[in-house]
Amino acid sequence: KNQVEQSPQSLIILEGKNCTLQCNYTVSPFSNLRWYKQDTGRGPVSLTIMTFSENTKSNGRYTATLDADTKQSSLHITASQLSDSASYICVVRGGTYKYIFGTGTRLKVLA
Amino acid sequence: KAGVTQTPRYLIKTRGQQVTLSCSPISGHRSVSWYQQTPGQGLQFLFEYFSETQRNKGNFPGRFSGRQFSNSRSEMNVSTLELGDSALYLCASSRLREGLYANTGELFFGEGSRLTVL
């Protein structure tokens, strides 16, 4: 069964600290993996998109990694800010299996 | 450059009614996809259109349908509404870039249409 699992479900950190969010998938064949940030009541905004040949991609303070062999991805946030408080969603696409979404990690950054 | 525009932003319907939601993609984007987001299920893929043709469809009943017009604008329709259809419906557009198996173009989401079924 094609699935995307994210951990942790929720996370609370202090401003300025780093954190890492995890995404494990069983989607096959694999085409690409995307990380999105979704603020409450808003549409998701793309952070990174990686194909199977890419294993690291950065977007400012956000760095995503991909291990296509173990089918794992992580999103690392450096020097967190209050504005990073949001849900982070991992999405995998491959073959005819459309887009498979993880249920997200809800991050709360405290001052 | 204008983003993805969805209308209406909020609407309330009663069971048994039908609803039509509209999505205007970013200028130049010909691929439009639709998603349902609920607190319990998260984001789920509904369907994807390119050049007025449905390319992919998620696992939703036939009450959910969509179409795309020649100007790339898209509509989705839900007939015979049920309480469980209450959700945020998101539309995304992309400039189609064909990858090994699927579109690798970046998705740009609209703000969504929040549907409440009473």
Coordinates of N, CA and C in Angstrom, one line a residue:
Chain A
K1 N 0.8 -1.2 0.0 CA 0.0 0.0 0.0 C 0.9 1.2 0.0
N2 N 0.5 2.2 -0.9 CA 1.3 3.4 -0.9 C 1.0 4.3 0.2
Q3 N 2.0 4.6 1.1 CA 1.8 5.4 2.2 C 2.9 6.4 2.5
V4 N 2.6 7.5 3.1 CA 3.6 8.5 3.6 C 3.3 8.7 5.0
E5 N 4.3 8.5 5.8 CA 4.2 8.6 7.3 C 5.2 9.7 7.8
Q6 N 4.7 10.6 8.6 CA 5.5 11.7 9.1 C 5.6 11.6 10.6
S7 N 6.7 12.0 11.1 CA 6.9 12.0 12.6 C 7.8 13.2 12.9
P8 N 7.7 13.8 14.1 CA 6.6 13.5 15.0 C 5.3 14.2 14.5
Q9 N 4.2 13.9 15.2 CA 2.9 14.5 14.8 C 2.9 16.0 15.1
S10 N 3.5 16.3 16.3 CA 3.6 17.7 16.7 C 4.9 17.9 17.4
L11 N 5.3 19.1 17.5 CA 6.6 19.4 18.0 C 6.6 20.9 18.5
I12 N 7.2 21.1 19.7 CA 7.3 22.4 20.3 C 8.8 22.7 20.5
I13 N 9.3 23.8 20.0 CA 10.7 24.1 20.2 C 10.8 25.6 20.6
L14 N 11.9 26.0 21.2 CA 12.1 27.4 21.5 C 12.8 28.1 20.3
E15 N 12.4 29.4 20.1 CA 13.0 30.2 19.1 C 14.5 30.1 19.1
G16 N 15.0 30.0 17.9 CA 16.5 29.9 17.7 C 17.0 28.5 17.7
K17 N 16.2 27.5 18.1 CA 16.7 26.2 18.1 C 16.5 25.5 16.7
N18 N 17.2 24.4 16.5 CA 17.0 23.7 15.3 C 16.1 22.5 15.5
C19 N 15.5 22.0 14.4 CA 14.7 20.8 14.5 C 14.7 20.0 13.2
T20 N 14.3 18.7 13.3 CA 14.3 17.9 12.1 C 13.0 17.1 12.1
L21 N 12.3 17.2 11.0 CA 11.1 16.5 10.8 C 11.3 15.3 9.8
Q22 N 10.6 14.2 10.1 CA 10.9 13.0 9.3 C 9.7 12.6 8.4
C23 N 10.1 11.9 7.3 CA 9.0 11.4 6.4 C 9.5 10.1 5.8
N24 N 8.7 9.0 6.0 CA 9.0 7.7 5.5 C 7.9 7.4 4.5
Y25 N 8.3 6.8 3.4 CA 7.3 6.5 2.4 C 7.4 5.1 1.8
T26 N 6.3 4.6 1.3 CA 6.4 3.2 0.7 C 5.9 3.3 -0.8
V27 N 5.8 4.5 -1.3 CA 5.3 4.8 -2.7 C 6.3 4.2 -3.7
S28 N 5.8 3.4 -4.6 CA 6.7 2.9 -5.7 C 5.8 2.7 -6.9
P29 N 6.4 3.0 -8.1 CA 7.6 3.7 -8.3 C 7.6 5.1 -7.8
F30 N 8.8 5.6 -7.6 CA 9.0 7.0 -7.0 C 9.4 8.0 -8.1
S31 N 8.7 9.1 -8.1 CA 9.1 10.2 -9.0 C 9.7 11.4 -8.3
N32 N 9.0 11.9 -7.3 CA 9.5 13.0 -6.6 C 8.9 13.2 -5.2
L33 N 9.6 13.9 -4.4 CA 9.1 14.1 -3.0 C 9.2 15.6 -2.7
R34 N 8.1 16.1 -2.1 CA 8.0 17.6 -1.9 C 7.7 17.8 -0.4
W35 N 8.2 18.9 0.1 CA 7.9 19.4 1.4 C 7.1 20.7 1.2
Y36 N 6.0 20.8 2.0 CA 5.2 22.0 2.0 C 5.1 22.6 3.4
K37 N 4.9 23.9 3.5 CA 4.6 24.6 4.8 C 3.2 25.1 4.6
Q38 N 2.4 24.8 5.6 CA 1.0 25.3 5.6 C 0.7 26.1 6.9
D39 N 0.5 27.4 6.8 CA 0.0 28.2 7.9 C -1.4 27.9 8.1
T40 N -1.9 28.1 9.3 CA -3.3 27.9 9.6 C -4.2 28.7 8.8
G41 N -5.2 28.0 8.1 CA -6.2 28.7 7.3 C -5.6 29.1 5.9
R42 N -4.4 28.8 5.6 CA -3.9 29.1 4.3 C -3.6 27.9 3.4
G43 N -3.3 28.1 2.2 CA -2.9 27.0 1.3 C -1.4 26.7 1.5
P44 N -1.0 25.4 1.2 CA 0.4 25.0 1.4 C 1.3 25.8 0.5
V45 N 2.5 26.0 0.9 CA 3.5 26.7 0.1 C 4.7 25.8 0.0
S46 N 5.2 25.6 -1.2 CA 6.3 24.7 -1.5 C 7.6 25.2 -0.9
L47 N 8.3 24.2 -0.2 CA 9.6 24.5 0.3 C 10.7 23.8 -0.6
T48 N 10.5 22.6 -0.9 CA 11.5 21.9 -1.8 C 10.8 20.8 -2.6
I49 N 11.4 20.5 -3.7 CA 11.0 19.3 -4.5 C 12.2 18.5 -4.9
M50 N 12.2 17.2 -4.7 CA 13.4 16.5 -5.0 C 13.1 15.2 -5.8
T51 N 13.9 14.9 -6.8 CA 13.7 13.7 -7.6 C 14.6 12.6 -7.0
F52 N 14.5 11.4 -7.5 CA 15.3 10.3 -6.9 C 16.8 10.5 -7.0
S53 N 17.2 11.3 -7.9 CA 18.7 11.5 -8.0 C 19.3 12.6 -7.1
E54 N 18.4 13.3 -6.4 CA 18.8 14.4 -5.5 C 18.8 13.9 -4.1
N55 N 19.8 14.2 -3.3 CA 19.8 13.8 -1.9 C 19.8 14.9 -0.9
T56 N 20.0 16.1 -1.4 CA 20.0 17.3 -0.5 C 19.5 18.5 -1.3
K57 N 18.6 19.3 -0.7 CA 18.2 20.5 -1.3 C 17.9 21.5 -0.2
S58 N 18.4 22.8 -0.4 CA 18.2 23.8 0.6 C 17.3 24.9 0.1
N59 N 16.6 25.5 1.0 CA 15.8 26.7 0.7 C 15.9 27.6 1.9
G60 N 16.9 28.5 1.9 CA 17.1 29.3 3.1 C 17.5 28.5 4.3
R61 N 16.7 28.7 5.4 CA 16.9 27.9 6.6 C 16.4 26.5 6.6
Y62 N 15.8 26.1 5.5 CA 15.2 24.8 5.4 C 16.1 23.9 4.5
T63 N 16.4 22.7 5.0 CA 17.2 21.8 4.2 C 16.6 20.4 4.2
A64 N 16.3 19.9 3.0 CA 15.6 18.6 2.9 C 16.6 17.6 2.4
T65 N 16.5 16.4 3.0 CA 17.4 15.3 2.5 C 16.5 14.2 2.0
L66 N 17.0 13.4 1.1 CA 16.3 12.2 0.6 C 17.2 11.0 0.5
D67 N 16.8 9.9 1.0 CA 17.5 8.6 0.8 C 16.5 7.7 0.1
A68 N 16.7 7.6 -1.2 CA 15.8 6.8 -2.0 C 15.9 5.3 -1.7
D69 N 17.0 4.9 -1.2 CA 17.2 3.5 -0.9 C 16.4 3.1 0.3
T70 N 16.4 3.9 1.3 CA 15.7 3.6 2.6 C 14.3 4.2 2.5
K71 N 14.0 5.0 1.5 CA 12.7 5.7 1.4 C 12.4 6.5 2.6
Q72 N 13.4 7.4 2.9 CA 13.2 8.3 4.0 C 13.7 9.7 3.5
S73 N 13.0 10.7 4.1 CA 13.3 12.1 3.9 C 13.2 12.8 5.2
S74 N 14.0 13.9 5.3 CA 13.9 14.7 6.5 C 14.0 16.2 6.1
L75 N 13.4 17.0 6.9 CA 13.4 18.4 6.7 C 14.0 19.0 8.0
H76 N 15.1 19.7 7.8 CA 15.8 20.3 8.9 C 15.6 21.8 8.9
I77 N 15.2 22.4 10.0 CA 15.0 23.8 10.1 C 16.0 24.4 11.0
T78 N 16.8 25.3 10.6 CA 17.9 25.9 11.3 C 17.5 27.2 11.9
A79 N 17.9 27.5 13.2 CA 17.7 28.7 13.8 C 16.2 29.1 13.7
S80 N 15.3 28.4 14.3 CA 13.9 28.5 14.1 C 13.4 29.9 14.5
Q81 N 12.3 30.4 13.8 CA 11.7 31.7 14.1 C 10.3 31.4 14.4
L82 N 9.6 32.4 15.0 CA 8.2 32.3 15.4 C 7.4 32.1 14.1
S83 N 7.8 32.6 13.0 CA 7.0 32.4 11.8 C 7.1 31.0 11.2
D84 N 8.0 30.2 11.8 CA 8.1 28.8 11.3 C 6.9 28.0 11.9
S85 N 6.2 28.5 12.8 CA 5.1 27.8 13.4 C 4.0 27.5 12.3
A86 N 3.8 26.3 12.0 CA 3.0 25.9 10.9 C 2.9 24.3 10.8
S87 N 2.1 23.8 9.9 CA 2.2 22.4 9.6 C 3.1 22.2 8.4
Y88 N 3.9 21.1 8.5 CA 4.8 20.7 7.4 C 4.4 19.4 6.8
I89 N 4.1 19.4 5.6 CA 3.5 18.3 4.9 C 4.5 17.7 3.9
C90 N 4.7 16.4 3.9 CA 5.5 15.6 3.0 C 4.6 15.0 2.0
V91 N 5.0 15.1 0.7 CA 4.1 14.6 -0.4 C 5.0 13.8 -1.4
V92 N 4.6 12.6 -1.7 CA 5.3 11.8 -2.6 C 4.5 11.5 -3.8
R93 N 5.1 11.6 -5.0 CA 4.4 11.3 -6.2 C 5.2 10.3 -7.0
G94 N 4.5 9.3 -7.6 CA 5.2 8.4 -8.5 C 4.2 7.6 -9.3
G95 N 4.6 7.2 -10.5 CA 3.8 6.4 -11.4 C 2.4 6.9 -11.5
T96 N 1.4 6.1 -11.5 CA 0.0 6.5 -11.6 C -0.6 6.7 -10.2
Y97 N 0.2 6.7 -9.2 CA -0.3 6.8 -7.9 C -0.6 8.2 -7.4
K98 N -0.7 9.1 -8.3 CA -1.1 10.5 -8.0 C -0.2 11.0 -6.9
Y99 N -0.8 11.9 -6.1 CA 0.0 12.5 -5.0 C -0.4 11.8 -3.7
I100 N 0.6 11.3 -3.0 CA 0.3 10.7 -1.7 C 0.8 11.7 -0.6
F101 N -0.1 12.1 0.3 CA 0.3 13.1 1.3 C 0.5 12.5 2.6
G102 N 1.4 13.0 3.4 CA 1.6 12.6 4.8 C 0.6 13.5 5.6
T103 N 0.3 13.1 6.8 CA -0.7 13.9 7.6 C 0.0 15.1 8.3
G104 N 1.3 15.3 8.1 CA 1.9 16.5 8.5 C 2.4 16.5 9.9
T105 N 3.4 17.4 10.2 CA 3.9 17.6 11.5 C 3.6 19.1 11.9
R106 N 2.9 19.2 13.0 CA 2.5 20.6 13.5 C 3.6 21.1 14.3
L107 N 4.3 22.1 13.9 CA 5.4 22.7 14.6 C 5.0 24.0 15.3
K108 N 5.3 24.2 16.6 CA 5.1 25.4 17.3 C 6.4 25.9 17.8
V109 N 6.7 27.1 17.5 CA 7.9 27.8 17.9 C 7.6 28.8 19.0
L110 N 8.2 28.7 20.2 CA 7.9 29.6 21.3 C 9.0 30.6 21.5
A111 N 8.6 31.8 21.9 CA 9.5 32.8 22.2 C 10.3 32.6 23.5
Chain B
K1 N 2.9 38.9 -10.3 CA 2.2 37.8 -10.9 C 1.1 37.3 -10.0
A2 N -0.1 37.3 -10.4 CA -1.2 36.9 -9.6 C -1.1 35.4 -9.3
G3 N -1.5 35.0 -8.1 CA -1.4 33.6 -7.6 C -2.6 32.9 -8.1
V4 N -2.8 31.7 -7.5 CA -4.0 30.8 -7.8 C -5.2 31.4 -7.0
T5 N -6.3 31.6 -7.7 CA -7.4 32.2 -7.1 C -8.6 31.2 -7.1
Q6 N -9.1 31.1 -5.9 CA -10.2 30.1 -5.7 C -11.4 30.9 -5.2
T7 N -12.6 30.6 -5.7 CA -13.8 31.2 -5.3 C -14.9 30.1 -5.2
P8 N -15.9 30.3 -4.3 CA -15.8 31.2 -3.2 C -14.9 30.8 -2.1
R9 N -14.5 31.6 -1.2 CA -13.6 31.3 -0.1 C -14.4 30.5 1.0
Y10 N -15.6 30.8 1.2 CA -16.4 30.1 2.2 C -17.8 29.9 1.7
L11 N -18.4 28.8 2.0 CA -19.8 28.5 1.7 C -20.4 27.5 2.6
I12 N -21.7 27.6 2.8 CA -22.5 26.7 3.6 C -23.6 26.1 2.8
K13 N -23.7 24.8 2.8 CA -24.7 24.1 2.1 C -25.4 23.1 3.0
T14 N -26.5 22.6 2.6 CA -27.2 21.6 3.3 C -27.1 20.2 2.6
R15 N -27.3 19.2 3.3 CA -27.2 17.8 2.8 C -28.1 17.7 1.5
G16 N -27.6 17.0 0.5 CA -28.4 16.8 -0.7 C -28.2 17.8 -1.8
Q17 N -27.7 19.0 -1.4 CA -27.5 20.0 -2.4 C -26.2 19.7 -3.2
Q18 N -25.9 20.5 -4.2 CA -24.7 20.4 -4.9 C -23.9 21.7 -4.8
V19 N -22.6 21.6 -5.1 CA -21.8 22.8 -5.0 C -20.8 22.8 -6.2
T20 N -20.5 24.0 -6.7 CA -19.4 24.2 -7.7 C -18.4 25.2 -7.2
L21 N -17.1 24.7 -7.2 CA -16.0 25.6 -6.8 C -15.2 25.9 -8.0
S22 N -14.6 27.1 -8.0 CA -13.8 27.6 -9.2 C -12.4 27.8 -8.8
C23 N -11.5 27.6 -9.8 CA -10.1 27.8 -9.6 C -9.5 28.5 -10.8
S24 N -8.8 29.6 -10.7 CA -8.1 30.2 -11.8 C -6.6 30.1 -11.5
P25 N -5.9 29.4 -12.4 CA -4.5 29.1 -12.2 C -3.6 30.3 -12.4
I26 N -2.4 30.2 -12.1 CA -1.4 31.2 -12.4 C -1.3 31.3 -13.9
S27 N -1.2 32.5 -14.4 CA -1.1 32.7 -15.9 C 0.0 31.9 -16.5
G28 N -0.3 31.1 -17.5 CA 0.7 30.3 -18.2 C 0.8 28.8 -17.7
H29 N 0.1 28.6 -16.5 CA 0.1 27.2 -16.0 C -1.1 26.5 -16.6
R30 N -0.8 25.3 -17.1 CA -1.9 24.6 -17.8 C -2.3 23.3 -17.0
S31 N -1.6 23.0 -15.9 CA -2.0 21.9 -15.1 C -2.7 22.4 -13.8
V32 N -3.8 21.8 -13.6 CA -4.6 22.2 -12.3 C -5.0 20.9 -11.6
S33 N -4.8 20.9 -10.3 CA -5.2 19.7 -9.5 C -6.0 20.2 -8.3
W34 N -6.8 19.3 -7.8 CA -7.7 19.6 -6.7 C -7.5 18.6 -5.6
Y35 N -7.7 19.1 -4.3 CA -7.4 18.4 -3.1 C -8.5 18.7 -2.1
Q36 N -8.8 17.6 -1.3 CA -9.6 17.8 -0.1 C -8.8 17.7 1.1
Q37 N -9.0 18.7 2.1 CA -8.3 18.6 3.3 C -9.2 18.6 4.5
T38 N -9.2 17.6 5.3 CA -10.0 17.5 6.5 C -9.0 17.2 7.7
P39 N -9.5 17.6 8.9 CA -8.6 17.4 10.1 C -8.3 15.9 10.3
G40 N -9.2 15.0 10.0 CA -9.0 13.6 10.2 C -8.1 12.9 9.2
Q41 N -8.3 13.3 7.9 CA -7.7 12.6 6.8 C -6.5 13.4 6.2
G42 N -6.3 14.6 6.6 CA -5.3 15.4 6.0 C -5.6 15.7 4.5
L43 N -4.6 16.0 3.7 CA -4.8 16.3 2.3 C -5.0 15.1 1.5
Q44 N -6.0 15.1 0.6 CA -6.2 13.9 -0.3 C -6.4 14.4 -1.7
F45 N -5.8 13.8 -2.6 CA -5.8 14.1 -4.0 C -7.2 13.8 -4.7
L46 N -7.8 14.7 -5.3 CA -9.0 14.5 -6.0 C -8.8 14.2 -7.5
F47 N -8.3 15.2 -8.2 CA -8.0 14.9 -9.7 C -7.1 16.0 -10.2
E48 N -6.6 15.7 -11.4 CA -5.6 16.6 -12.0 C -6.0 16.7 -13.5
Y49 N -6.0 18.0 -14.0 CA -6.3 18.3 -15.4 C -5.2 19.0 -16.1
F50 N -5.1 18.7 -17.4 CA -4.1 19.3 -18.2 C -4.7 19.4 -19.6
S51 N -4.7 20.6 -20.2 CA -5.3 20.8 -21.5 C -6.7 20.3 -21.6
E52 N -7.5 20.6 -20.6 CA -8.9 20.2 -20.6 C -9.2 18.7 -20.4
T53 N -8.1 17.9 -20.2 CA -8.2 16.5 -20.0 C -7.9 16.1 -18.6
Q54 N -8.7 15.2 -18.1 CA -8.3 14.6 -16.7 C -7.2 13.6 -16.9
R55 N -6.1 13.9 -16.2 CA -4.9 13.0 -16.3 C -4.9 12.0 -15.2
N56 N -5.4 12.3 -14.0 CA -5.4 11.4 -12.9 C -6.6 11.7 -12.0
K57 N -7.0 10.6 -11.3 CA -8.2 10.8 -10.4 C -7.9 10.0 -9.1
G58 N -8.2 10.6 -8.0 CA -8.0 10.0 -6.7 C -9.2 9.1 -6.4
N59 N -9.2 8.5 -5.2 CA -10.2 7.6 -4.8 C -11.4 8.2 -4.1
F60 N -12.1 9.0 -4.9 CA -13.3 9.6 -4.4 C -14.5 9.1 -5.2
P61 N -15.7 9.1 -4.6 CA -16.9 8.7 -5.4 C -17.2 9.6 -6.6
G62 N -18.1 9.1 -7.4 CA -18.5 9.8 -8.6 C -19.2 11.1 -8.4
R63 N -19.6 11.3 -7.1 CA -20.3 12.6 -6.8 C -19.3 13.8 -7.0
F64 N -18.0 13.5 -7.0 CA -17.0 14.5 -7.1 C -16.6 14.5 -8.6
S65 N -16.7 15.6 -9.2 CA -16.3 15.7 -10.7 C -15.7 17.1 -10.9
G66 N -15.0 17.1 -12.0 CA -14.3 18.4 -12.4 C -14.2 18.6 -13.9
R67 N -13.8 19.7 -14.2 CA -13.5 20.0 -15.6 C -12.6 21.2 -15.7
Q68 N -12.0 21.3 -16.9 CA -11.0 22.4 -17.1 C -11.4 23.0 -18.5
F69 N -11.3 24.3 -18.5 CA -11.7 25.0 -19.7 C -10.5 25.4 -20.5
S70 N -10.8 25.9 -21.7 CA -9.6 26.2 -22.7 C -8.7 27.2 -22.1
N71 N -9.2 28.1 -21.2 CA -8.3 29.1 -20.6 C -7.6 28.6 -19.4
S72 N -7.6 27.3 -19.1 CA -7.0 26.5 -18.0 C -7.8 26.7 -16.7
R73 N -8.7 27.6 -16.6 CA -9.6 27.7 -15.4 C -10.3 26.3 -15.2
S74 N -10.5 26.0 -13.9 CA -11.0 24.7 -13.6 C -12.2 24.9 -12.6
E75 N -13.1 24.0 -12.7 CA -14.2 23.9 -11.7 C -14.3 22.5 -11.2
M76 N -14.7 22.4 -9.9 CA -15.0 21.0 -9.4 C -16.5 21.1 -8.8
N77 N -17.2 20.0 -9.0 CA -18.5 19.9 -8.5 C -18.7 18.8 -7.6
V78 N -19.5 19.0 -6.6 CA -19.8 17.9 -5.7 C -21.4 17.8 -5.6
S79 N -21.9 16.7 -6.0 CA -23.4 16.6 -6.0 C -23.8 15.8 -4.8
T80 N -25.1 15.9 -4.5 CA -25.7 15.2 -3.3 C -24.8 15.3 -2.1
L81 N -24.6 16.5 -1.6 CA -23.6 16.7 -0.5 C -24.0 15.9 0.7
E82 N -22.9 15.4 1.4 CA -23.0 14.7 2.6 C -22.3 15.5 3.7
L83 N -22.6 15.2 5.0 CA -21.9 15.9 6.1 C -20.4 15.7 6.0
G84 N -20.0 14.6 5.6 CA -18.6 14.3 5.5 C -17.8 15.0 4.4
D85 N -18.6 15.7 3.6 CA -17.9 16.5 2.5 C -17.4 17.9 3.1
S86 N -17.8 18.2 4.3 CA -17.3 19.4 4.9 C -15.7 19.4 4.9
A87 N -15.1 20.3 4.3 CA -13.7 20.3 4.2 C -13.2 21.6 3.6
L88 N -11.8 21.7 3.6 CA -11.2 22.8 2.8 C -10.8 22.2 1.5
Y89 N -11.3 22.8 0.4 CA -10.9 22.3 -0.9 C -9.9 23.2 -1.6
L90 N -8.8 22.6 -1.9 CA -7.6 23.3 -2.4 C -7.4 23.0 -3.8
C91 N -7.0 24.0 -4.5 CA -6.6 23.9 -6.0 C -5.2 24.3 -6.1
A92 N -4.5 23.6 -7.0 CA -3.1 24.0 -7.2 C -2.8 24.0 -8.7
S93 N -2.0 24.9 -9.1 CA -1.6 24.9 -10.6 C -0.1 24.7 -10.7
S94 N 0.3 24.2 -11.9 CA 1.7 24.1 -12.1 C 2.0 24.2 -13.6
R95 N 3.3 24.5 -13.9 CA 3.7 24.5 -15.3 C 4.3 23.1 -15.5
L96 N 3.6 22.4 -16.3 CA 3.8 21.0 -16.5 C 5.3 20.7 -16.9
R97 N 6.0 19.9 -16.0 CA 7.3 19.4 -16.4 C 7.3 17.9 -16.2
E98 N 7.4 17.2 -17.3 CA 7.2 15.7 -17.2 C 8.5 15.1 -16.7
G99 N 8.4 14.3 -15.6 CA 9.5 13.6 -15.0 C 9.4 12.2 -15.5
L100 N 10.1 11.3 -14.8 CA 10.2 9.9 -15.2 C 8.8 9.3 -15.2
Y101 N 8.0 9.6 -14.3 CA 6.6 9.0 -14.2 C 5.5 10.0 -14.2
A102 N 5.8 11.2 -13.7 CA 4.7 12.1 -13.4 C 5.2 13.5 -13.5
N103 N 4.3 14.4 -13.3 CA 4.6 15.9 -13.4 C 5.5 16.3 -12.2
T104 N 6.6 16.9 -12.5 CA 7.6 17.3 -11.5 C 7.5 18.8 -11.3
G105 N 6.6 19.4 -12.0 CA 6.5 20.9 -11.8 C 6.0 21.3 -10.4
E106 N 6.5 22.4 -9.9 CA 6.2 22.9 -8.6 C 4.7 23.2 -8.5
L107 N 4.1 22.8 -7.5 CA 2.7 23.1 -7.3 C 2.5 24.4 -6.5
F108 N 1.6 25.3 -7.0 CA 1.3 26.5 -6.3 C -0.2 26.4 -5.9
F109 N -0.4 26.5 -4.6 CA -1.8 26.3 -4.1 C -2.5 27.6 -3.9
G110 N -3.8 27.6 -4.1 CA -4.7 28.7 -3.7 C -5.0 28.7 -2.2
E111 N -5.8 29.6 -1.8 CA -6.1 29.7 -0.3 C -7.2 28.7 0.1
G112 N -7.9 28.2 -0.9 CA -8.9 27.2 -0.7 C -10.3 27.7 -0.6
S113 N -11.2 26.8 -0.7 CA -12.7 27.1 -0.5 C -13.1 26.2 0.7
R114 N -13.6 26.9 1.7 CA -14.0 26.1 2.9 C -15.5 25.8 2.8
L115 N -15.8 24.6 2.7 CA -17.2 24.1 2.5 C -17.7 23.5 3.8
T116 N -18.9 24.0 4.3 CA -19.5 23.4 5.5 C -20.9 22.9 5.0
V117 N -21.1 21.6 5.3 CA -22.4 21.0 5.0 C -23.2 20.7 6.2
L118 N -24.4 21.3 6.3 CA -25.2 21.2 7.5 C -26.3 20.2 7.3

